[in-house]
Amino acid sequence: YKAVLSVNLLGMIDVTRTFLPFLKKSRGRIVNVASIAGRLASRAMGPYPVSKYGVEAFSDSLRRAMRCFGVSIHIMEPGIFRTDIYDQERFNRLLDNAWERQSAETRKEYGEEFLQAAK
């Protein structure tokens, strides 16, 4: 989660905060890239929808705060594109690796059926 949140959310917040004083002076605009996954999460996507929901929430909060300065805040929510995030083989490898990192107790608690259903 940390790596995905660092890139998709925290990095975007850092850049926005860095340039916010200039945007307030120029009455500029901010366009953040969210995702439809920020509105509709699936169990298989893990940290990605969490990060994109954070983009949605940050942008909405910022929009309200910057309105009085004349700064407009927008989000784009692209749909699904064929990228590695949707590669089923890659996803299954990641899932298997995550499964193997779990304790024997956790694997027993969830059972092999849980792993296969997730695939």
Backbone atoms as SQL, in Angstrom:
CREATE TABLE atoms (id INTEGER PRIMARY KEY, chain TEXT, resi INTEGER, resn TEXT, atom TEXT, x REAL, y REAL, z REAL);
INSERT INTO atoms VALUES
  (1, 'A', 1, 'TYR', 'N', 0.816, -1.203, 0.000),
  (2, 'A', 1, 'TYR', 'CA', 0.000, 0.000, 0.000),
  (3, 'A', 1, 'TYR', 'C', 0.858, 1.264, 0.000),
  (4, 'A', 2, 'LYS', 'N', 1.946, 1.237, 0.738),
  (5, 'A', 2, 'LYS', 'CA', 2.760, 2.448, 0.863),
  (6, 'A', 2, 'LYS', 'C', 3.276, 2.944, -0.475),
  (7, 'A', 3, 'ALA', 'N', 3.774, 2.036, -1.298),
  (8, 'A', 3, 'ALA', 'CA', 4.339, 2.447, -2.592),
  (9, 'A', 3, 'ALA', 'C', 3.269, 3.058, -3.490),
  (10, 'A', 4, 'VAL', 'N', 2.117, 2.429, -3.564),
  (11, 'A', 4, 'VAL', 'CA', 1.038, 2.937, -4.419),
  (12, 'A', 4, 'VAL', 'C', 0.514, 4.268, -3.892),
  (13, 'A', 5, 'LEU', 'N', 0.320, 4.368, -2.588),
  (14, 'A', 5, 'LEU', 'CA', -0.148, 5.627, -2.009),
  (15, 'A', 5, 'LEU', 'C', 0.877, 6.736, -2.187),
  (16, 'A', 6, 'SER', 'N', 2.155, 6.407, -2.085),
  (17, 'A', 6, 'SER', 'CA', 3.200, 7.416, -2.258),
  (18, 'A', 6, 'SER', 'C', 3.170, 8.018, -3.655),
  (19, 'A', 7, 'VAL', 'N', 2.981, 7.193, -4.652),
  (20, 'A', 7, 'VAL', 'CA', 2.973, 7.684, -6.035),
  (21, 'A', 7, 'VAL', 'C', 1.639, 8.328, -6.392),
  (22, 'A', 8, 'ASN', 'N', 0.551, 7.596, -6.201),
  (23, 'A', 8, 'ASN', 'CA', -0.748, 8.046, -6.694),
  (24, 'A', 8, 'ASN', 'C', -1.412, 9.132, -5.862),
  (25, 'A', 9, 'LEU', 'N', -1.101, 9.208, -4.584),
  (26, 'A', 9, 'LEU', 'CA', -1.784, 10.161, -3.722),
  (27, 'A', 9, 'LEU', 'C', -0.830, 11.149, -3.058),
  (28, 'A', 10, 'LEU', 'N', 0.101, 10.659, -2.286),
  (29, 'A', 10, 'LEU', 'CA', 0.961, 11.561, -1.516),
  (30, 'A', 10, 'LEU', 'C', 1.852, 12.415, -2.406),
  (31, 'A', 11, 'GLY', 'N', 2.344, 11.850, -3.497),
  (32, 'A', 11, 'GLY', 'CA', 3.145, 12.634, -4.439),
  (33, 'A', 11, 'GLY', 'C', 2.324, 13.744, -5.064),
  (34, 'A', 12, 'MET', 'N', 1.093, 13.432, -5.453),
  (35, 'A', 12, 'MET', 'CA', 0.193, 14.422, -6.035),
  (36, 'A', 12, 'MET', 'C', -0.113, 15.538, -5.021),
  (37, 'A', 13, 'ILE', 'N', -0.306, 15.179, -3.787),
  (38, 'A', 13, 'ILE', 'CA', -0.567, 16.182, -2.746),
  (39, 'A', 13, 'ILE', 'C', 0.663, 17.069, -2.551),
  (40, 'A', 14, 'ASP', 'N', 1.837, 16.476, -2.501),
  (41, 'A', 14, 'ASP', 'CA', 3.070, 17.257, -2.327),
  (42, 'A', 14, 'ASP', 'C', 3.265, 18.262, -3.456),
  (43, 'A', 15, 'VAL', 'N', 3.086, 17.812, -4.688),
  (44, 'A', 15, 'VAL', 'CA', 3.248, 18.709, -5.840),
  (45, 'A', 15, 'VAL', 'C', 2.205, 19.823, -5.785),
  (46, 'A', 16, 'THR', 'N', 0.986, 19.480, -5.489),
  (47, 'A', 16, 'THR', 'CA', -0.085, 20.482, -5.406),
  (48, 'A', 16, 'THR', 'C', 0.226, 21.523, -4.344),
  (49, 'A', 17, 'ARG', 'N', 0.625, 21.074, -3.172),
  (50, 'A', 17, 'ARG', 'CA', 0.924, 22.009, -2.084),
  (51, 'A', 17, 'ARG', 'C', 2.114, 22.906, -2.415),
  (52, 'A', 18, 'THR', 'N', 3.081, 22.365, -3.146),
  (53, 'A', 18, 'THR', 'CA', 4.252, 23.159, -3.540),
  (54, 'A', 18, 'THR', 'C', 3.856, 24.326, -4.434),
  (55, 'A', 19, 'PHE', 'N', 2.971, 24.070, -5.387),
  (56, 'A', 19, 'PHE', 'CA', 2.615, 25.093, -6.374),
  (57, 'A', 19, 'PHE', 'C', 1.363, 25.892, -6.019),
  (58, 'A', 20, 'LEU', 'N', 0.707, 25.554, -4.927),
  (59, 'A', 20, 'LEU', 'CA', -0.532, 26.236, -4.549),
  (60, 'A', 20, 'LEU', 'C', -0.378, 27.753, -4.389),
  (61, 'A', 21, 'PRO', 'N', 0.698, 28.262, -3.777),
  (62, 'A', 21, 'PRO', 'CA', 0.826, 29.720, -3.673),
  (63, 'A', 21, 'PRO', 'C', 0.831, 30.414, -5.038),
  (64, 'A', 22, 'PHE', 'N', 1.482, 29.806, -6.028),
  (65, 'A', 22, 'PHE', 'CA', 1.517, 30.383, -7.374),
  (66, 'A', 22, 'PHE', 'C', 0.141, 30.323, -8.034),
  (67, 'A', 23, 'LEU', 'N', -0.553, 29.228, -7.804),
  (68, 'A', 23, 'LEU', 'CA', -1.884, 29.073, -8.387),
  (69, 'A', 23, 'LEU', 'C', -2.879, 30.056, -7.779),
  (70, 'A', 24, 'LYS', 'N', -2.736, 30.324, -6.503),
  (71, 'A', 24, 'LYS', 'CA', -3.617, 31.300, -5.852),
  (72, 'A', 24, 'LYS', 'C', -3.385, 32.697, -6.427),
  (73, 'A', 25, 'LYS', 'N', -2.126, 33.046, -6.651),
  (74, 'A', 25, 'LYS', 'CA', -1.809, 34.367, -7.211),
  (75, 'A', 25, 'LYS', 'C', -2.326, 34.506, -8.637),
  (76, 'A', 26, 'SER', 'N', -2.222, 33.447, -9.410),
  (77, 'A', 26, 'SER', 'CA', -2.613, 33.517, -10.819),
  (78, 'A', 26, 'SER', 'C', -4.068, 33.118, -11.057),
  (79, 'A', 27, 'ARG', 'N', -4.754, 32.694, -9.987),
  (80, 'A', 27, 'ARG', 'CA', -6.138, 32.231, -10.096),
  (81, 'A', 27, 'ARG', 'C', -6.215, 31.101, -11.139),
  (82, 'A', 28, 'GLY', 'N', -5.288, 30.172, -11.003),
  (83, 'A', 28, 'GLY', 'CA', -5.141, 29.085, -11.973),
  (84, 'A', 28, 'GLY', 'C', -6.066, 27.915, -11.714),
  (85, 'A', 29, 'ARG', 'N', -5.707, 26.806, -12.301),
  (86, 'A', 29, 'ARG', 'CA', -6.519, 25.599, -12.148),
  (87, 'A', 29, 'ARG', 'C', -5.624, 24.396, -11.900),
  (88, 'A', 30, 'ILE', 'N', -6.189, 23.432, -11.226),
  (89, 'A', 30, 'ILE', 'CA', -5.521, 22.163, -10.946),
  (90, 'A', 30, 'ILE', 'C', -6.365, 21.063, -11.555),
  (91, 'A', 31, 'VAL', 'N', -5.714, 20.162, -12.270),
  (92, 'A', 31, 'VAL', 'CA', -6.401, 19.000, -12.834),
  (93, 'A', 31, 'VAL', 'C', -5.698, 17.755, -12.293),
  (94, 'A', 32, 'ASN', 'N', -6.414, 16.986, -11.510),
  (95, 'A', 32, 'ASN', 'CA', -5.874, 15.751, -10.944),
  (96, 'A', 32, 'ASN', 'C', -6.460, 14.553, -11.677),
  (97, 'A', 33, 'VAL', 'N', -5.648, 13.523, -11.854),
  (98, 'A', 33, 'VAL', 'CA', -6.105, 12.310, -12.523),
  (99, 'A', 33, 'VAL', 'C', -6.486, 11.286, -11.463),
  (100, 'A', 34, 'ALA', 'N', -7.768, 11.007, -11.396),
  (101, 'A', 34, 'ALA', 'CA', -8.281, 9.981, -10.494),
  (102, 'A', 34, 'ALA', 'C', -8.511, 8.728, -11.342),
  (103, 'A', 35, 'SER', 'N', -9.560, 8.015, -11.052),
  (104, 'A', 35, 'SER', 'CA', -9.892, 6.813, -11.806),
  (105, 'A', 35, 'SER', 'C', -11.297, 6.413, -11.435),
  (106, 'A', 36, 'ILE', 'N', -11.944, 5.708, -12.322),
  (107, 'A', 36, 'ILE', 'CA', -13.246, 5.157, -11.982),
  (108, 'A', 36, 'ILE', 'C', -13.106, 4.215, -10.782),
  (109, 'A', 37, 'ALA', 'N', -11.897, 3.677, -10.603),
  (110, 'A', 37, 'ALA', 'CA', -11.642, 2.800, -9.450),
  (111, 'A', 37, 'ALA', 'C', -11.722, 3.567, -8.129),
  (112, 'A', 38, 'GLY', 'N', -11.650, 4.899, -8.191),
  (113, 'A', 38, 'GLY', 'CA', -11.825, 5.695, -6.990),
  (114, 'A', 38, 'GLY', 'C', -13.270, 5.780, -6.546),
  (115, 'A', 39, 'ARG', 'N', -14.175, 5.352, -7.391),
  (116, 'A', 39, 'ARG', 'CA', -15.599, 5.338, -7.056),
  (117, 'A', 39, 'ARG', 'C', -16.148, 3.932, -6.900),
  (118, 'A', 40, 'LEU', 'N', -15.522, 2.985, -7.586),
  (119, 'A', 40, 'LEU', 'CA', -16.019, 1.617, -7.594),
  (120, 'A', 40, 'LEU', 'C', -14.836, 0.669, -7.420),
  (121, 'A', 41, 'ALA', 'N', -14.572, 0.292, -6.205),
  (122, 'A', 41, 'ALA', 'CA', -13.418, -0.570, -5.918),
  (123, 'A', 41, 'ALA', 'C', -13.779, -2.030, -6.138),
  (124, 'A', 42, 'SER', 'N', -12.760, -2.811, -6.456),
  (125, 'A', 42, 'SER', 'CA', -12.967, -4.251, -6.525),
  (126, 'A', 42, 'SER', 'C', -11.984, -4.907, -5.558),
  (127, 'A', 43, 'ARG', 'N', -12.322, -6.056, -5.097),
  (128, 'A', 43, 'ARG', 'CA', -11.486, -6.729, -4.095),
  (129, 'A', 43, 'ARG', 'C', -10.127, -7.098, -4.646),
  (130, 'A', 44, 'ALA', 'N', -10.029, -7.179, -5.965),
  (131, 'A', 44, 'ALA', 'CA', -8.784, -7.631, -6.568),
  (132, 'A', 44, 'ALA', 'C', -7.769, -6.509, -6.772),
  (133, 'A', 45, 'MET', 'N', -8.151, -5.268, -6.570),
  (134, 'A', 45, 'MET', 'CA', -7.266, -4.162, -6.924),
  (135, 'A', 45, 'MET', 'C', -6.455, -3.627, -5.749),
  (136, 'A', 46, 'GLY', 'N', -6.754, -4.057, -4.546),
  (137, 'A', 46, 'GLY', 'CA', -5.949, -3.685, -3.383),
  (138, 'A', 46, 'GLY', 'C', -5.789, -2.200, -3.183),
  (139, 'A', 47, 'PRO', 'N', -4.551, -1.720, -3.168),
  (140, 'A', 47, 'PRO', 'CA', -4.279, -0.326, -2.816),
  (141, 'A', 47, 'PRO', 'C', -4.652, 0.692, -3.891),
  (142, 'A', 48, 'TYR', 'N', -4.792, 0.258, -5.141),
  (143, 'A', 48, 'TYR', 'CA', -5.052, 1.216, -6.226),
  (144, 'A', 48, 'TYR', 'C', -6.337, 2.028, -6.003),
  (145, 'A', 49, 'PRO', 'N', -7.489, 1.396, -5.756),
  (146, 'A', 49, 'PRO', 'CA', -8.691, 2.213, -5.527),
  (147, 'A', 49, 'PRO', 'C', -8.608, 3.068, -4.268),
  (148, 'A', 50, 'VAL', 'N', -7.881, 2.603, -3.269),
  (149, 'A', 50, 'VAL', 'CA', -7.689, 3.412, -2.064),
  (150, 'A', 50, 'VAL', 'C', -6.980, 4.713, -2.432),
  (151, 'A', 51, 'SER', 'N', -5.926, 4.601, -3.231),
  (152, 'A', 51, 'SER', 'CA', -5.170, 5.792, -3.629),
  (153, 'A', 51, 'SER', 'C', -6.011, 6.719, -4.496),
  (154, 'A', 52, 'LYS', 'N', -6.804, 6.157, -5.391),
  (155, 'A', 52, 'LYS', 'CA', -7.598, 6.990, -6.297),
  (156, 'A', 52, 'LYS', 'C', -8.796, 7.611, -5.588),
  (157, 'A', 53, 'TYR', 'N', -9.358, 6.913, -4.589),
  (158, 'A', 53, 'TYR', 'CA', -10.396, 7.536, -3.773),
  (159, 'A', 53, 'TYR', 'C', -9.791, 8.709, -3.000),
  (160, 'A', 54, 'GLY', 'N', -8.553, 8.552, -2.557),
  (161, 'A', 54, 'GLY', 'CA', -7.862, 9.655, -1.882),
  (162, 'A', 54, 'GLY', 'C', -7.703, 10.861, -2.785),
  (163, 'A', 55, 'VAL', 'N', -7.410, 10.631, -4.073),
  (164, 'A', 55, 'VAL', 'CA', -7.324, 11.737, -5.034),
  (165, 'A', 55, 'VAL', 'C', -8.670, 12.438, -5.130),
  (166, 'A', 56, 'GLU', 'N', -9.738, 11.661, -5.189),
  (167, 'A', 56, 'GLU', 'CA', -11.092, 12.230, -5.253),
  (168, 'A', 56, 'GLU', 'C', -11.371, 13.091, -4.010),
  (169, 'A', 57, 'ALA', 'N', -11.085, 12.551, -2.842),
  (170, 'A', 57, 'ALA', 'CA', -11.375, 13.258, -1.590),
  (171, 'A', 57, 'ALA', 'C', -10.511, 14.508, -1.439),
  (172, 'A', 58, 'PHE', 'N', -9.220, 14.384, -1.738),
  (173, 'A', 58, 'PHE', 'CA', -8.331, 15.544, -1.652),
  (174, 'A', 58, 'PHE', 'C', -8.796, 16.636, -2.602),
  (175, 'A', 59, 'SER', 'N', -9.110, 16.263, -3.830),
  (176, 'A', 59, 'SER', 'CA', -9.536, 17.237, -4.829),
  (177, 'A', 59, 'SER', 'C', -10.836, 17.924, -4.414),
  (178, 'A', 60, 'ASP', 'N', -11.751, 17.167, -3.849),
  (179, 'A', 60, 'ASP', 'CA', -13.022, 17.752, -3.411),
  (180, 'A', 60, 'ASP', 'C', -12.806, 18.730, -2.262),
  (181, 'A', 61, 'SER', 'N', -11.975, 18.355, -1.308),
  (182, 'A', 61, 'SER', 'CA', -11.668, 19.255, -0.183),
  (183, 'A', 61, 'SER', 'C', -10.959, 20.513, -0.668),
  (184, 'A', 62, 'LEU', 'N', -9.987, 20.319, -1.563),
  (185, 'A', 62, 'LEU', 'CA', -9.234, 21.451, -2.092),
  (186, 'A', 62, 'LEU', 'C', -10.128, 22.380, -2.910),
  (187, 'A', 63, 'ARG', 'N', -11.048, 21.810, -3.677),
  (188, 'A', 63, 'ARG', 'CA', -11.981, 22.601, -4.474),
  (189, 'A', 63, 'ARG', 'C', -12.758, 23.570, -3.587),
  (190, 'A', 64, 'ARG', 'N', -13.212, 23.085, -2.472),
  (191, 'A', 64, 'ARG', 'CA', -13.992, 23.933, -1.554),
  (192, 'A', 64, 'ARG', 'C', -13.114, 25.007, -0.902),
  (193, 'A', 65, 'ALA', 'N', -11.888, 24.630, -0.571),
  (194, 'A', 65, 'ALA', 'CA', -10.983, 25.574, 0.096),
  (195, 'A', 65, 'ALA', 'C', -10.452, 26.649, -0.851),
  (196, 'A', 66, 'MET', 'N', -10.286, 26.324, -2.105),
  (197, 'A', 66, 'MET', 'CA', -9.668, 27.255, -3.064),
  (198, 'A', 66, 'MET', 'C', -10.676, 28.111, -3.823),
  (199, 'A', 67, 'ARG', 'N', -11.951, 27.814, -3.662),
  (200, 'A', 67, 'ARG', 'CA', -12.983, 28.573, -4.367),
  (201, 'A', 67, 'ARG', 'C', -12.856, 30.072, -4.103),
  (202, 'A', 68, 'CYS', 'N', -12.591, 30.458, -2.868),
  (203, 'A', 68, 'CYS', 'CA', -12.509, 31.882, -2.516),
  (204, 'A', 68, 'CYS', 'C', -11.279, 32.566, -3.117),
  (205, 'A', 69, 'PHE', 'N', -10.317, 31.788, -3.586),
  (206, 'A', 69, 'PHE', 'CA', -9.123, 32.347, -4.224),
  (207, 'A', 69, 'PHE', 'C', -9.236, 32.333, -5.749),
  (208, 'A', 70, 'GLY', 'N', -10.343, 31.834, -6.259),
  (209, 'A', 70, 'GLY', 'CA', -10.525, 31.771, -7.700),
  (210, 'A', 70, 'GLY', 'C', -9.756, 30.655, -8.374),
  (211, 'A', 71, 'VAL', 'N', -9.293, 29.684, -7.599),
  (212, 'A', 71, 'VAL', 'CA', -8.574, 28.535, -8.152),
  (213, 'A', 71, 'VAL', 'C', -9.592, 27.422, -8.377),
  (214, 'A', 72, 'SER', 'N', -9.627, 26.907, -9.593),
  (215, 'A', 72, 'SER', 'CA', -10.564, 25.819, -9.882),
  (216, 'A', 72, 'SER', 'C', -9.836, 24.475, -9.809),
  (217, 'A', 73, 'ILE', 'N', -10.528, 23.494, -9.288),
  (218, 'A', 73, 'ILE', 'CA', -9.973, 22.157, -9.106),
  (219, 'A', 73, 'ILE', 'C', -10.840, 21.180, -9.897),
  (220, 'A', 74, 'HIS', 'N', -10.198, 20.365, -10.699),
  (221, 'A', 74, 'HIS', 'CA', -10.912, 19.410, -11.544),
  (222, 'A', 74, 'HIS', 'C', -10.285, 18.037, -11.384),
  (223, 'A', 75, 'ILE', 'N', -11.090, 17.018, -11.637),
  (224, 'A', 75, 'ILE', 'CA', -10.549, 15.662, -11.686),
  (225, 'A', 75, 'ILE', 'C', -10.949, 15.029, -13.014),
  (226, 'A', 76, 'MET', 'N', -10.081, 14.189, -13.501),
  (227, 'A', 76, 'MET', 'CA', -10.397, 13.343, -14.657),
  (228, 'A', 76, 'MET', 'C', -10.487, 11.923, -14.132),
  (229, 'A', 77, 'GLU', 'N', -11.477, 11.198, -14.603),
  (230, 'A', 77, 'GLU', 'CA', -11.665, 9.813, -14.185),
  (231, 'A', 77, 'GLU', 'C', -11.656, 8.900, -15.406),
  (232, 'A', 78, 'PRO', 'N', -10.469, 8.573, -15.906),
  (233, 'A', 78, 'PRO', 'CA', -10.420, 7.674, -17.063),
  (234, 'A', 78, 'PRO', 'C', -11.042, 6.326, -16.725),
  (235, 'A', 79, 'GLY', 'N', -11.555, 5.685, -17.731),
  (236, 'A', 79, 'GLY', 'CA', -12.100, 4.343, -17.565),
  (237, 'A', 79, 'GLY', 'C', -10.994, 3.306, -17.594),
  (238, 'A', 80, 'ILE', 'N', -11.339, 2.120, -18.017),
  (239, 'A', 80, 'ILE', 'CA', -10.392, 1.009, -18.015),
  (240, 'A', 80, 'ILE', 'C', -9.569, 1.020, -19.301),
  (241, 'A', 81, 'PHE', 'N', -8.271, 0.941, -19.132),
  (242, 'A', 81, 'PHE', 'CA', -7.344, 0.815, -20.244),
  (243, 'A', 81, 'PHE', 'C', -6.532, -0.451, -20.025),
  (244, 'A', 82, 'ARG', 'N', -6.149, -1.081, -21.077),
  (245, 'A', 82, 'ARG', 'CA', -5.322, -2.283, -20.975),
  (246, 'A', 82, 'ARG', 'C', -3.917, -1.907, -20.535),
  (247, 'A', 83, 'THR', 'N', -3.622, -2.125, -19.263),
  (248, 'A', 83, 'THR', 'CA', -2.295, -1.887, -18.711),
  (249, 'A', 83, 'THR', 'C', -1.925, -3.095, -17.857),
  (250, 'A', 84, 'ASP', 'N', -0.729, -3.082, -17.325),
  (251, 'A', 84, 'ASP', 'CA', -0.286, -4.201, -16.490),
  (252, 'A', 84, 'ASP', 'C', -1.148, -4.402, -15.252),
  (253, 'A', 85, 'ILE', 'N', -1.842, -3.365, -14.821),
  (254, 'A', 85, 'ILE', 'CA', -2.668, -3.523, -13.615),
  (255, 'A', 85, 'ILE', 'C', -3.791, -4.533, -13.865),
  (256, 'A', 86, 'TYR', 'N', -4.164, -4.722, -15.134),
  (257, 'A', 86, 'TYR', 'CA', -5.241, -5.651, -15.465),
  (258, 'A', 86, 'TYR', 'C', -4.735, -6.949, -16.096),
  (259, 'A', 87, 'ASP', 'N', -3.452, -7.196, -16.060),
  (260, 'A', 87, 'ASP', 'CA', -2.873, -8.414, -16.612),
  (261, 'A', 87, 'ASP', 'C', -3.162, -9.561, -15.647),
  (262, 'A', 88, 'GLN', 'N', -3.996, -10.498, -16.072),
  (263, 'A', 88, 'GLN', 'CA', -4.452, -11.570, -15.189),
  (264, 'A', 88, 'GLN', 'C', -3.306, -12.446, -14.701),
  (265, 'A', 89, 'GLU', 'N', -2.365, -12.760, -15.572),
  (266, 'A', 89, 'GLU', 'CA', -1.225, -13.592, -15.154),
  (267, 'A', 89, 'GLU', 'C', -0.405, -12.889, -14.091),
  (268, 'A', 90, 'ARG', 'N', -0.131, -11.614, -14.313),
  (269, 'A', 90, 'ARG', 'CA', 0.628, -10.822, -13.331),
  (270, 'A', 90, 'ARG', 'C', -0.133, -10.756, -12.011),
  (271, 'A', 91, 'PHE', 'N', -1.439, -10.526, -12.111),
  (272, 'A', 91, 'PHE', 'CA', -2.266, -10.453, -10.909),
  (273, 'A', 91, 'PHE', 'C', -2.222, -11.762, -10.135),
  (274, 'A', 92, 'ASN', 'N', -2.327, -12.885, -10.844),
  (275, 'A', 92, 'ASN', 'CA', -2.293, -14.186, -10.170),
  (276, 'A', 92, 'ASN', 'C', -0.950, -14.432, -9.482),
  (277, 'A', 93, 'ARG', 'N', 0.149, -14.019, -10.135),
  (278, 'A', 93, 'ARG', 'CA', 1.471, -14.150, -9.497),
  (279, 'A', 93, 'ARG', 'C', 1.543, -13.315, -8.222),
  (280, 'A', 94, 'LEU', 'N', 1.054, -12.079, -8.292),
  (281, 'A', 94, 'LEU', 'CA', 1.060, -11.210, -7.099),
  (282, 'A', 94, 'LEU', 'C', 0.210, -11.812, -5.988),
  (283, 'A', 95, 'LEU', 'N', -0.932, -12.346, -6.374),
  (284, 'A', 95, 'LEU', 'CA', -1.818, -12.961, -5.394),
  (285, 'A', 95, 'LEU', 'C', -1.159, -14.181, -4.760),
  (286, 'A', 96, 'ASP', 'N', -0.531, -15.018, -5.579),
  (287, 'A', 96, 'ASP', 'CA', 0.172, -16.188, -5.044),
  (288, 'A', 96, 'ASP', 'C', 1.304, -15.773, -4.106),
  (289, 'A', 97, 'ASN', 'N', 2.053, -14.744, -4.483),
  (290, 'A', 97, 'ASN', 'CA', 3.138, -14.255, -3.622),
  (291, 'A', 97, 'ASN', 'C', 2.602, -13.732, -2.299),
  (292, 'A', 98, 'ALA', 'N', 1.511, -12.986, -2.351),
  (293, 'A', 98, 'ALA', 'CA', 0.900, -12.470, -1.120),
  (294, 'A', 98, 'ALA', 'C', 0.406, -13.623, -0.252),
  (295, 'A', 99, 'TRP', 'N', -0.164, -14.640, -0.884),
  (296, 'A', 99, 'TRP', 'CA', -0.667, -15.813, -0.163),
  (297, 'A', 99, 'TRP', 'C', 0.476, -16.528, 0.557),
  (298, 'A', 100, 'GLU', 'N', 1.596, -16.689, -0.132),
  (299, 'A', 100, 'GLU', 'CA', 2.740, -17.383, 0.452),
  (300, 'A', 100, 'GLU', 'C', 3.354, -16.605, 1.618),
  (301, 'A', 101, 'ARG', 'N', 3.205, -15.312, 1.630),
  (302, 'A', 101, 'ARG', 'CA', 3.753, -14.495, 2.731),
  (303, 'A', 101, 'ARG', 'C', 2.891, -14.568, 3.991),
  (304, 'A', 102, 'GLN', 'N', 1.696, -15.108, 3.877),
  (305, 'A', 102, 'GLN', 'CA', 0.816, -15.202, 5.033),
  (306, 'A', 102, 'GLN', 'C', 1.257, -16.338, 5.956),
  (307, 'A', 103, 'SER', 'N', 0.887, -16.214, 7.198),
  (308, 'A', 103, 'SER', 'CA', 1.216, -17.285, 8.141),
  (309, 'A', 103, 'SER', 'C', 0.377, -18.516, 7.820),
  (310, 'A', 104, 'ALA', 'N', 0.836, -19.638, 8.283),
  (311, 'A', 104, 'ALA', 'CA', 0.083, -20.884, 8.081),
  (312, 'A', 104, 'ALA', 'C', -1.308, -20.761, 8.695),
  (313, 'A', 105, 'GLU', 'N', -1.379, -20.079, 9.818),
  (314, 'A', 105, 'GLU', 'CA', -2.667, -19.886, 10.495),
  (315, 'A', 105, 'GLU', 'C', -3.637, -19.083, 9.618),
  (316, 'A', 106, 'THR', 'N', -3.151, -18.022, 9.014),
  (317, 'A', 106, 'THR', 'CA', -4.004, -17.196, 8.150),
  (318, 'A', 106, 'THR', 'C', -4.439, -17.974, 6.917),
  (319, 'A', 107, 'ARG', 'N', -3.514, -18.722, 6.312),
  (320, 'A', 107, 'ARG', 'CA', -3.872, -19.521, 5.129),
  (321, 'A', 107, 'ARG', 'C', -4.924, -20.564, 5.489),
  (322, 'A', 108, 'LYS', 'N', -4.789, -21.155, 6.655),
  (323, 'A', 108, 'LYS', 'CA', -5.774, -22.150, 7.094),
  (324, 'A', 108, 'LYS', 'C', -7.126, -21.482, 7.359),
  (325, 'A', 109, 'GLU', 'N', -7.084, -20.311, 7.981),
  (326, 'A', 109, 'GLU', 'CA', -8.323, -19.589, 8.297),
  (327, 'A', 109, 'GLU', 'C', -9.123, -19.256, 7.029),
  (328, 'A', 110, 'TYR', 'N', -8.439, -18.769, 6.000),
  (329, 'A', 110, 'TYR', 'CA', -9.123, -18.384, 4.762),
  (330, 'A', 110, 'TYR', 'C', -9.359, -19.580, 3.846),
  (331, 'A', 111, 'GLY', 'N', -8.427, -20.476, 3.807),
  (332, 'A', 111, 'GLY', 'CA', -8.567, -21.678, 2.984),
  (333, 'A', 111, 'GLY', 'C', -8.189, -21.446, 1.530),
  (334, 'A', 112, 'GLU', 'N', -7.796, -22.530, 0.891),
  (335, 'A', 112, 'GLU', 'CA', -7.398, -22.507, -0.518),
  (336, 'A', 112, 'GLU', 'C', -8.544, -22.042, -1.417),
  (337, 'A', 113, 'GLU', 'N', -9.774, -22.326, -1.018),
  (338, 'A', 113, 'GLU', 'CA', -10.931, -21.904, -1.819),
  (339, 'A', 113, 'GLU', 'C', -10.997, -20.395, -1.939),
  (340, 'A', 114, 'PHE', 'N', -10.619, -19.694, -0.888),
  (341, 'A', 114, 'PHE', 'CA', -10.601, -18.235, -0.913),
  (342, 'A', 114, 'PHE', 'C', -9.620, -17.723, -1.959),
  (343, 'A', 115, 'LEU', 'N', -8.424, -18.320, -1.972),
  (344, 'A', 115, 'LEU', 'CA', -7.406, -17.923, -2.950),
  (345, 'A', 115, 'LEU', 'C', -7.900, -18.177, -4.372),
  (346, 'A', 116, 'GLN', 'N', -8.459, -19.343, -4.619),
  (347, 'A', 116, 'GLN', 'CA', -8.921, -19.663, -5.972),
  (348, 'A', 116, 'GLN', 'C', -10.091, -18.775, -6.400),
  (349, 'A', 117, 'ALA', 'N', -10.965, -18.441, -5.477),
  (350, 'A', 117, 'ALA', 'CA', -12.099, -17.562, -5.797),
  (351, 'A', 117, 'ALA', 'C', -11.632, -16.157, -6.146),
  (352, 'A', 118, 'ALA', 'N', -10.530, -15.738, -5.541),
  (353, 'A', 118, 'ALA', 'CA', -9.989, -14.394, -5.819),
  (354, 'A', 118, 'ALA', 'C', -9.398, -14.305, -7.210),
  (355, 'A', 119, 'LYS', 'N', -9.010, -15.449, -7.748),
  (356, 'A', 119, 'LYS', 'CA', -8.421, -15.483, -9.090),
  (357, 'A', 119, 'LYS', 'C', -9.531, -15.503, -10.097);
